[in-house]
PDB file of C-alpha atoms in Angstrom:
ATOM      1  CA  MET A 285      39.681  95.989 118.070  1.00 38.00           C
ATOM      2  CA  THR A 286      41.866  96.099 114.978  1.00 45.00           C
ATOM      3  CA  ASN A 287      44.048  99.165 114.559  1.00 47.00           C
ATOM      4  CA  SER A 288      45.152  99.388 110.928  1.00 57.00           C
ATOM      5  CA  THR A 289      44.562 101.880 108.140  1.00 70.00           C
ATOM      6  CA  SER A 290      45.443  99.271 105.510  1.00 83.00           C
ATOM      7  CA  LYS A 291      43.135  96.521 104.347  1.00 87.00           C
ATOM      8  CA  TYR A 292      44.446  92.972 104.159  1.00 90.00           C
ATOM      9  CA  ALA A 293      43.040  89.595 103.179  1.00 89.00           C
ATOM     10  CA  ILE A 294      44.204  85.986 103.266  1.00 88.00           C
ATOM     11  CA  SER A 295      43.570  84.095 100.057  1.00 83.00           C
ATOM     12  CA  SER A 296      45.104  81.217  98.132  1.00 76.00           C
ATOM     13  CA  GLY A 297      46.619  80.710  94.723  1.00 61.00           C
ATOM     14  CA  ASP A 298      44.645  79.576  91.705  1.00 55.00           C
ATOM     15  CA  LYS A 299      45.322  75.937  92.598  1.00 56.00           C
ATOM     16  CA  ASN A 300      44.273  76.568  96.181  1.00 61.00           C
ATOM     17  CA  GLY A 301      47.301  74.897  97.774  1.00 67.00           C
ATOM     18  CA  PHE A 302      48.783  77.661  99.968  1.00 77.00           C
ATOM     19  CA  TYR A 303      47.459  80.493 102.173  1.00 84.00           C
ATOM     20  CA  CYS A 304      48.860  83.883 101.081  1.00 87.00           C
ATOM     21  CA  LEU A 305      48.617  87.436 102.425  1.00 89.00           C
ATOM     22  CA  TYR A 306      47.250  90.205 100.175  1.00 89.00           C
ATOM     23  CA  LEU A 307      47.101  93.982 100.571  1.00 89.00           C
ATOM     24  CA  GLU A 308      44.390  96.128  99.011  1.00 87.00           C
ATOM     25  CA  CYS A 309      45.988  98.761  96.762  1.00 87.00           C
ATOM     26  CA  TRP A 310      44.680 101.345  94.337  1.00 81.00           C
ATOM     27  CA  ASP A 311      45.734 103.169  91.200  1.00 81.00           C
ATOM     28  CA  ILE A 312      44.274 105.930  89.049  1.00 76.00           C
ATOM     29  CA  GLY A 313      42.402 104.841  85.920  1.00 64.00           C
ATOM     30  CA  PHE A 314      40.322 106.627  83.309  1.00 64.00           C
ATOM     31  CA  ASN A 315      37.274 106.489  85.567  1.00 63.00           C
ATOM     32  CA  GLY A 316      38.990 107.244  88.870  1.00 70.00           C
ATOM     33  CA  LYS A 317      40.472 104.879  91.448  1.00 73.00           C
ATOM     34  CA  ILE A 318      41.026 101.240  90.540  1.00 77.00           C
ATOM     35  CA  PHE A 319      41.320  98.883  93.509  1.00 76.00           C
ATOM     36  CA  TYR A 320      43.247  95.609  93.338  1.00 78.00           C
ATOM     37  CA  TRP A 321      44.798  93.050  95.669  1.00 81.00           C
ATOM     38  CA  GLN A 322      48.600  92.685  95.735  1.00 85.00           C
ATOM     39  CA  HIS A 323      50.412  89.598  96.991  1.00 83.00           C
ATOM     40  CA  GLN A 324      52.567  90.321 100.080  1.00 87.00           C
ATOM     41  CA  LYS A 325      53.743  87.020 101.519  1.00 84.00           C
ATOM     42  CA  ASN A 326      53.298  83.256 101.348  1.00 84.00           C
ATOM     43  CA  LEU A 327      52.090  82.116 104.762  1.00 87.00           C
ATOM     44  CA  SER A 328      51.365  78.449 105.472  1.00 84.00           C
ATOM     45  CA  THR A 329      49.337  75.411 104.483  1.00 81.00           C
ATOM     46  CA  ASP A 330      47.769  75.519 107.977  1.00 85.00           C
ATOM     47  CA  LYS A 331      44.958  78.048 108.425  1.00 88.00           C
ATOM     48  CA  GLU A 332      45.666  79.048 112.039  1.00 91.00           C
ATOM     49  CA  LYS A 333      49.413  79.331 111.433  1.00 91.00           C
ATOM     50  CA  ALA A 334      48.706  81.420 108.335  1.00 90.00           C
ATOM     51  CA  ILE A 335      46.540  83.854 110.323  1.00 93.00           C
ATOM     52  CA  GLN A 336      49.171  84.195 113.056  1.00 94.00           C
ATOM     53  CA  LYS A 337      51.981  84.713 110.541  1.00 93.00           C
ATOM     54  CA  ALA A 338      49.917  87.346 108.742  1.00 93.00           C
ATOM     55  CA  ARG A 339      49.247  89.220 112.016  1.00 94.00           C
ATOM     56  CA  ASP A 340      52.932  89.093 112.925  1.00 93.00           C
ATOM     57  CA  TYR A 341      53.885  90.361 109.456  1.00 93.00           C
ATOM     58  CA  ILE A 342      51.567  93.403 109.528  1.00 92.00           C
ATOM     59  CA  GLY A 343      52.211  94.074 113.221  1.00 92.00           C
ATOM     60  CA  VAL A 344      48.563  93.928 114.282  1.00 91.00           C
ATOM     61  CA  SER A 345      47.958  91.133 116.803  1.00 91.00           C
ATOM     62  CA  ASP A 346      44.161  91.148 116.536  1.00 90.00           C
ATOM     63  CA  TYR A 347      43.582  91.852 112.840  1.00 92.00           C
ATOM     64  CA  ASP A 348      40.318  90.207 111.820  1.00 89.00           C
ATOM     65  CA  PHE A 349      41.079  87.911 108.879  1.00 88.00           C
ATOM     66  CA  ASP A 350      37.854  86.354 107.648  1.00 82.00           C
ATOM     67  CA  VAL A 351      39.298  83.086 106.349  1.00 84.00           C
ATOM     68  CA  ASN A 352      36.158  81.126 105.524  1.00 77.00           C
ATOM     69  CA  PHE A 353      37.652  78.408 103.317  1.00 74.00           C
ATOM     70  CA  ASN A 354      39.972  75.441 103.582  1.00 74.00           C
ATOM     71  CA  LEU A 355      42.712  74.641 101.117  1.00 73.00           C
ATOM     72  CA  ASP A 356      40.995  71.385 100.196  1.00 61.00           C
ATOM     73  CA  ASP A 357      37.912  73.307  99.020  1.00 53.00           C
ATOM     74  CA  TRP A 358      38.698  73.243  95.313  1.00 43.00           C
ATOM     75  CA  GLY A 359      37.851  76.553  93.684  1.00 44.00           C
ATOM     76  CA  ALA A 360      37.293  78.436  96.947  1.00 43.00           C
ATOM     77  CA  ASN A 361      39.511  81.214  95.633  1.00 44.00           C
ATOM     78  CA  ASP A 362      36.967  81.888  92.885  1.00 41.00           C
ATOM     79  CA  LYS A 363      33.986  82.375  95.232  1.00 38.00           C
ATOM     80  CA  GLU A 364      34.657  86.083  95.657  1.00 37.00           C
ATOM     81  CA  GLY A 365      36.128  88.405  93.067  1.00 39.00           C
ATOM     82  CA  LYS A 366      38.128  90.326  95.685  1.00 35.00           C
ATOM     83  CA  PHE A 367      40.545  87.409  95.903  1.00 33.00           C
ATOM     84  CA  LYS A 368      41.354  87.638  92.192  1.00 40.00           C
ATOM     85  CA  ALA A 369      44.090  90.237  92.099  1.00 38.00           C
ATOM     86  CA  TYR A 370      44.818  91.688  88.652  1.00 36.00           C
ATOM     87  CA  LYS A 371      46.642  94.834  87.588  1.00 35.00           C
ATOM     88  CA  ARG A 372      47.222  95.748  83.958  1.00 37.00           C
ATOM     89  CA  GLY A 373      46.719  92.122  82.931  1.00 40.00           C
ATOM     90  CA  TYR A 374      49.230  90.663  85.403  1.00 44.00           C
ATOM     91  CA  ASP A 375      48.032  87.782  87.575  1.00 52.00           C
ATOM     92  CA  ASN A 376      49.500  88.217  91.064  1.00 51.00           C
ATOM     93  CA  ASN A 377      48.808  84.553  91.796  1.00 53.00           C
ATOM     94  CA  ALA A 378      51.074  83.353  88.995  1.00 55.00           C
ATOM     95  CA  HIS A 379      53.933  82.552  91.365  1.00 51.00           C
ATOM     96  CA  VAL A 380      51.682  80.197  93.331  1.00 54.00           C
ATOM     97  CA  ILE A 381      50.844  78.313  90.152  1.00 54.00           C
ATOM     98  CA  SER A 382      54.584  77.969  89.569  1.00 51.00           C
ATOM     99  CA  TYR A 383      54.947  76.291  92.962  1.00 49.00           C
ATOM    100  CA  TYR A 384      52.869  73.355  91.904  1.00 51.00           C
ATOM    101  CA  GLU A 385      53.313  73.174  88.138  1.00 48.00           C
ATOM    102  CA  ASP A 386      57.085  73.219  88.445  1.00 55.00           C
ATOM    103  CA  LYS A 387      57.070  71.187  91.679  1.00 61.00           C
ATOM    104  CA  GLU A 388      59.375  73.678  93.343  1.00 67.00           C
ATOM    105  CA  PHE A 389      57.653  74.027  96.689  1.00 73.00           C
ATOM    106  CA  ILE A 390      59.143  71.892  99.489  1.00 79.00           C
ATOM    107  CA  ASN A 391      56.743  70.375 102.008  1.00 76.00           C
ATOM    108  CA  SER A 392      59.227  70.286 104.873  1.00 78.00           C
ATOM    109  CA  ILE A 393      58.854  68.149 108.006  1.00 84.00           C
ATOM    110  CA  ASN A 394      60.362  68.333 111.496  1.00 85.00           C
ATOM    111  CA  PHE A 395      63.986  67.366 111.982  1.00 89.00           C
ATOM    112  CA  SER A 396      64.874  63.777 112.862  1.00 88.00           C
ATOM    113  CA  PHE A 397      66.860  64.361 116.065  1.00 91.00           C
ATOM    114  CA  ASN A 398      69.107  61.650 117.470  1.00 89.00           C
ATOM    115  CA  ASP A 399      72.121  61.838 119.788  1.00 91.00           C
ATOM    116  CA  ASP A 400      73.861  59.152 117.733  1.00 92.00           C
ATOM    117  CA  LYS A 401      75.225  59.592 114.234  1.00 93.00           C
ATOM    118  CA  GLN A 402      72.707  58.942 111.495  1.00 94.00           C
ATOM    119  CA  THR A 403      72.853  58.711 107.728  1.00 95.00           C
ATOM    120  CA  PHE A 404      71.435  61.540 105.624  1.00 95.00           C
ATOM    121  CA  THR A 405      70.571  60.924 101.984  1.00 95.00           C
ATOM    122  CA  GLY A 406      69.319  63.582  99.605  1.00 93.00           C
ATOM    123  CA  LYS A 407      70.261  66.327  97.176  1.00 92.00           C
ATOM    124  CA  ILE A 408      71.817  69.776  97.077  1.00 90.00           C
ATOM    125  CA  LEU A 409      69.225  72.559  96.867  1.00 89.00           C
ATOM    126  CA  THR A 410      71.592  75.471  96.402  1.00 86.00           C
ATOM    127  CA  THR A 411      75.150  76.562  97.155  1.00 86.00           C
ATOM    128  CA  TYR A 412      76.933  79.762  98.142  1.00 84.00           C
ATOM    129  CA  ILE A 413      80.391  81.013  99.131  1.00 82.00           C
ATOM    130  CA  LYS A 414      81.007  81.990 102.764  1.00 80.00           C
ATOM    131  CA  ARG A 415      83.548  84.789 102.766  1.00 77.00           C
ATOM    132  CA  SER A 416      86.231  84.806 105.458  1.00 70.00           C
ATOM    133  CA  ASP A 417      89.493  86.644 106.118  1.00 67.00           C
ATOM    134  CA  ASP A 418      90.877  84.056 108.546  1.00 64.00           C
ATOM    135  CA  PHE A 419      93.535  81.419 107.923  1.00 60.00           C
ATOM    136  CA  TYR A 420      91.097  79.012 106.257  1.00 60.00           C
ATOM    137  CA  GLY A 421      89.758  81.555 103.745  1.00 66.00           C
ATOM    138  CA  ASN A 422      86.480  81.249 101.843  1.00 78.00           C
ATOM    139  CA  SER A 423      84.428  78.063 101.992  1.00 79.00           C
ATOM    140  CA  HIS A 424      81.726  76.485  99.856  1.00 84.00           C
ATOM    141  CA  LYS A 425      78.426  76.017 101.692  1.00 87.00           C
ATOM    142  CA  MET A 426      75.208  74.249 100.709  1.00 88.00           C
ATOM    143  CA  TYR A 427      71.588  73.766 101.616  1.00 92.00           C
ATOM    144  CA  PHE A 428      70.839  70.039 101.506  1.00 93.00           C
ATOM    145  CA  LEU A 429      67.362  68.480 101.282  1.00 93.00           C
ATOM    146  CA  ASP A 430      67.189  65.142 103.076  1.00 93.00           C
ATOM    147  CA  ASP A 431      64.875  62.597 101.439  1.00 92.00           C
ATOM    148  CA  ARG A 432      62.797  62.622 104.627  1.00 90.00           C
ATOM    149  CA  GLY A 433      61.843  66.241 103.952  1.00 90.00           C
ATOM    150  CA  PHE A 434      63.983  68.560 106.105  1.00 92.00           C
ATOM    151  CA  VAL A 435      66.771  70.969 105.128  1.00 93.00           C
ATOM    152  CA  LEU A 436      70.347  70.984 106.401  1.00 94.00           C
ATOM    153  CA  ASN A 437      73.165  73.504 106.009  1.00 92.00           C
ATOM    154  CA  LEU A 438      76.736  72.310 105.839  1.00 91.00           C
ATOM    155  CA  THR A 439      80.113  72.903 104.245  1.00 88.00           C
ATOM    156  CA  VAL A 440      80.485  71.160 100.891  1.00 87.00           C
ATOM    157  CA  PRO A 441      82.605  68.087 101.734  1.00 83.00           C
ATOM    158  CA  LYS A 442      86.139  68.216 100.319  1.00 81.00           C
ATOM    159  CA  LYS A 443      85.577  64.886  98.576  1.00 80.00           C
ATOM    160  CA  LEU A 444      82.638  66.383  96.726  1.00 79.00           C
ATOM    161  CA  ASP A 445      84.411  69.646  95.937  1.00 76.00           C
ATOM    162  CA  ASP A 446      87.472  67.838  94.591  1.00 75.00           C
ATOM    163  CA  ASN A 447      85.331  65.794  92.196  1.00 70.00           C
ATOM    164  CA  LEU A 448      83.172  68.676  90.981  1.00 72.00           C
ATOM    165  CA  TYR A 449      84.633  72.146  91.490  1.00 66.00           C
ATOM    166  CA  GLY A 450      88.147  70.779  91.164  1.00 65.00           C
ATOM    167  CA  LYS A 451      87.268  69.375  87.739  1.00 70.00           C
ATOM    168  CA  GLY A 452      85.697  72.517  86.321  1.00 70.00           C
ATOM    169  CA  VAL A 453      82.081  72.150  87.500  1.00 71.00           C
ATOM    170  CA  ASP A 454      80.683  75.564  88.451  1.00 76.00           C
ATOM    171  CA  LEU A 455      79.502  75.851  92.054  1.00 73.00           C
ATOM    172  CA  ASP A 456      76.002  76.829  90.885  1.00 74.00           C
ATOM    173  CA  ASP A 457      75.778  73.538  88.969  1.00 78.00           C
ATOM    174  CA  TYR A 458      75.996  71.489  92.175  1.00 82.00           C
ATOM    175  CA  LYS A 459      72.213  71.875  92.467  1.00 85.00           C
ATOM    176  CA  GLY A 460      70.435  68.521  92.323  1.00 86.00           C
ATOM    177  CA  PHE A 461      73.588  66.479  92.968  1.00 88.00           C
ATOM    178  CA  ARG A 462      72.720  63.503  95.209  1.00 91.00           C
ATOM    179  CA  PHE A 463      74.910  61.987  97.896  1.00 91.00           C
ATOM    180  CA  SER A 464      74.787  60.657 101.453  1.00 92.00           C
ATOM    181  CA  PHE A 465      76.802  61.265 104.599  1.00 93.00           C
ATOM    182  CA  ASP A 466      76.845  60.519 108.328  1.00 94.00           C
ATOM    183  CA  ALA A 467      76.569  63.230 110.989  1.00 93.00           C
ATOM    184  CA  ILE A 468      74.943  64.111 114.296  1.00 93.00           C
ATOM    185  CA  LEU A 469      71.652  66.004 114.335  1.00 93.00           C
ATOM    186  CA  ASN A 470      70.266  66.399 117.850  1.00 90.00           C
ATOM    187  CA  GLU A 471      68.424  68.886 120.072  1.00 89.00           C
ATOM    188  CA  ASP A 472      71.642  70.883 120.541  1.00 88.00           C
ATOM    189  CA  THR A 473      72.088  71.459 116.788  1.00 90.00           C
ATOM    190  CA  TYR A 474      71.691  75.114 115.827  1.00 89.00           C
ATOM    191  CA  THR A 475      68.673  75.830 113.610  1.00 89.00           C
ATOM    192  CA  GLN A 476      67.704  78.983 111.729  1.00 86.00           C
ATOM    193  CA  GLU A 477      65.059  80.171 109.303  1.00 85.00           C
ATOM    194  CA  PHE A 478      66.150  81.202 105.814  1.00 84.00           C
ATOM    195  CA  THR A 479      64.615  82.077 102.467  1.00 84.00           C
ATOM    196  CA  LEU A 480      65.184  79.563  99.707  1.00 82.00           C
ATOM    197  CA  LYS A 481      65.025  81.080  96.231  1.00 78.00           C
ATOM    198  CA  HIS A 482      63.536  78.709  93.689  1.00 73.00           C
ATOM    199  CA  LYS A 483      63.496  79.440  89.985  1.00 68.00           C
ATOM    200  CA  ASN A 484      60.025  80.991  90.050  1.00 61.00           C
ATOM    201  CA  CYS A 485      59.426  81.790  93.705  1.00 64.00           C
ATOM    202  CA  SER A 486      60.893  82.046  97.201  1.00 71.00           C
ATOM    203  CA  GLN A 487      60.059  79.989 100.269  1.00 78.00           C
ATOM    204  CA  ASP A 488      60.730  80.460 103.993  1.00 83.00           C
ATOM    205  CA  LEU A 489      62.205  77.319 105.561  1.00 84.00           C
ATOM    206  CA  LYS A 490      64.103  76.261 108.663  1.00 88.00           C
ATOM    207  CA  CYS A 491      67.463  74.530 108.392  1.00 90.00           C
ATOM    208  CA  ALA A 492      69.812  72.803 110.823  1.00 92.00           C
ATOM    209  CA  PHE A 493      73.551  73.437 110.708  1.00 93.00           C
ATOM    210  CA  ILE A 494      75.522  70.200 110.429  1.00 91.00           C
ATOM    211  CA  LYS A 495      79.233  69.912 111.280  1.00 89.00           C
ATOM    212  CA  ARG A 496      81.893  67.380 110.348  1.00 89.00           C
ATOM    213  CA  PRO A 497      80.030  65.023 107.972  1.00 91.00           C
ATOM    214  CA  THR A 498      81.716  61.666 107.355  1.00 91.00           C
ATOM    215  CA  LYS A 499      81.301  58.649 105.013  1.00 92.00           C
ATOM    216  CA  ILE A 500      80.517  60.716 101.930  1.00 89.00           C
ATOM    217  CA  LYS A 501      78.968  58.538  99.226  1.00 88.00           C
ATOM    218  CA  TYR A 502      77.877  59.479  95.714  1.00 84.00           C
ATOM    219  CA  ILE A 503      74.452  58.433  94.479  1.00 82.00           C
ATOM    220  CA  ASN A 504      73.719  58.009  90.768  1.00 62.00           C
TER     221      ASN A 504
END
């Protein structure tokens, strides 16, 4: 039995490429209450994982989500008006459209674990400064998208920093820079979920923390 005073639904964006969680809300209009559906969270491209993530998010382990469509059913989102969430002319699915029109969404895959060193080739997704009061001071960190489709976190190599930051390139402008390096990524490597902020949306991903990269090579 579901124990929740709020009403939720799982729908998709206008292009039907991602399961999302919605909450039924209401406002006062000229003729009384106006009900609408408000986007809460992007879930998954897998139906069962989406349902489980939604239940975990709302804290109700047995909430009955009636998900009667697949993402490959083009136009399924238009079958029922309750999945079209509008308020004062704003389309709450607009961010999902941005995922696909701007090609921002990353379809990540599992990590390629190996006890030996392997070569990683890809691009910088975003950078940030890790603050520290120790002897080494602050450091430049990055999220790196390997061409195979998984995300790594590592310190910006000194060779890269010297040729970019050291020559007046702002740290934020590292985004999209391509290079390769060698490092170890195995079952003992620490992994953690994080939220990647794209230009038009945010996405929950898992990254692996890489240490001591070698053989840094620039890619045009």
